[in-house]
Amino acid sequence: METAYWIIAVLLAAFYAYAGSLKIVRSQEQLQPIMGWAGTDVSMGVVRFIGTVEVLGALGLVLPPLTGVAPGLAMAAAIGLTVLQVLAMRVHLGRGEKRESVMNVVLIGLGAVAAWLATSL
């Protein structure tokens, strides 16, 4: 179960670290082609906050179990990222973006599995 956690956690951490850092460092004009909601449906301040949460969540999936310090934070990070995706799916469905919602469903599933597997750490 620990191996399964690490596979899922590393994949999720890579995804969220990348997506979050894009939201933190790119301008609205740079984000618009890949994230049409950024700056239009959601203010750039909130976009930056979401990016920060994603990067911190990615760190929370990996660092606590890796260092052995407060490994329960890994489950909290997985739950937090899962909730974030539920909210993201709501935004995408509200915009009629069914294709993006499929990615949300996959990330919700992986986040839930990571939270469950984190109980064995």
C-alpha positions in Angstrom: 0.0 0.0 0.0 2.9 2.3 0.7 4.2 1.8 -2.9 0.8 2.6 -4.3 0.7 5.8 -2.2 4.0 6.9 -3.4 3.1 6.3 -7.1 -0.1 8.3 -6.8 1.4 11.0 -4.5 4.3 11.7 -6.8 2.1 11.9 -9.9 -0.3 14.2 -8.1 2.5 16.3 -6.6 4.1 16.8 -10.1 0.7 17.8 -11.6 -0.2 20.2 -8.8 3.3 21.7 -8.5 3.3 22.5 -12.2 -0.3 23.7 -12.5 0.1 25.8 -9.3 3.4 27.4 -10.3 1.8 28.4 -13.6 -1.0 30.1 -11.8 1.5 31.9 -9.5 4.0 33.2 -12.1 2.0 33.8 -15.3 0.0 36.8 -16.2 -3.7 36.7 -17.0 -2.9 37.0 -20.7 -0.5 34.1 -20.5 -3.1 31.9 -18.6 -6.1 32.7 -20.8 -5.3 30.3 -23.7 -5.0 27.4 -21.3 -7.3 28.4 -18.4 -10.1 30.5 -19.8 -11.6 31.0 -16.4 -8.5 32.7 -15.0 -9.1 36.4 -14.6 -12.6 36.3 -16.1 -14.8 34.1 -13.9 -12.2 34.1 -11.1 -10.1 37.2 -10.1 -6.3 36.9 -10.6 -5.9 37.3 -6.8 -7.9 34.1 -6.3 -6.0 32.4 -9.2 -2.8 33.2 -7.4 -4.2 31.9 -4.1 -5.3 28.6 -5.8 -1.9 28.2 -7.3 -0.3 28.7 -3.9 -2.7 26.1 -2.4 -1.8 23.7 -5.2 2.0 24.0 -4.6 1.6 23.7 -0.8 -0.7 20.7 -1.3 1.9 19.1 -3.6 4.6 19.6 -0.9 2.2 18.2 1.7 1.7 15.0 -0.3 5.4 14.3 -0.4 7.4 16.0 2.4 5.7 14.7 5.6 5.9 11.0 4.7 9.4 11.5 3.2 10.7 13.1 6.3 8.6 11.2 8.8 7.6 14.5 10.4 3.8 14.7 10.9 2.9 12.2 8.2 -0.8 12.8 8.9 -0.4 16.0 6.9 -0.2 13.9 3.8 -3.8 12.8 4.3 -4.9 16.4 5.0 -3.1 17.6 1.8 -4.8 14.8 -0.3 -8.2 15.7 1.1 -7.6 19.4 0.5 -6.6 18.9 -3.1 -9.7 16.7 -3.6 -12.0 19.4 -2.3 -10.2 21.9 -4.5 -11.0 19.7 -7.5 -14.6 19.4 -6.6 -14.8 23.2 -6.5 -12.9 23.4 -9.8 -15.3 20.9 -11.4 -18.2 23.2 -10.4 -16.5 26.1 -12.2 -15.9 24.1 -15.3 -19.4 22.6 -15.5 -20.8 26.1 -14.9 -18.8 27.3 -18.0 -20.0 24.3 -20.0 -16.5 22.8 -20.1 -17.3 19.1 -20.0 -13.8 18.1 -21.3 -12.1 19.8 -18.4 -14.5 18.2 -16.0 -13.2 14.7 -17.0 -9.8 15.7 -15.7 -11.4 17.0 -12.5 -13.1 13.6 -12.0 -9.7 11.8 -12.5 -8.0 14.1 -10.0 -10.8 13.7 -7.5 -10.5 9.9 -7.7 -6.7 10.0 -7.4 -6.9 12.4 -4.5 -9.4 10.3 -2.7 -7.3 7.2 -3.2 -4.2 9.1 -2.0 -6.1 10.2 1.2 -7.1 6.6 1.8 -3.7 5.2 1.2 -2.2 7.9 3.5 -3.9 6.3 6.4 -1.3 3.4 6.2 1.7 5.7 6.4 
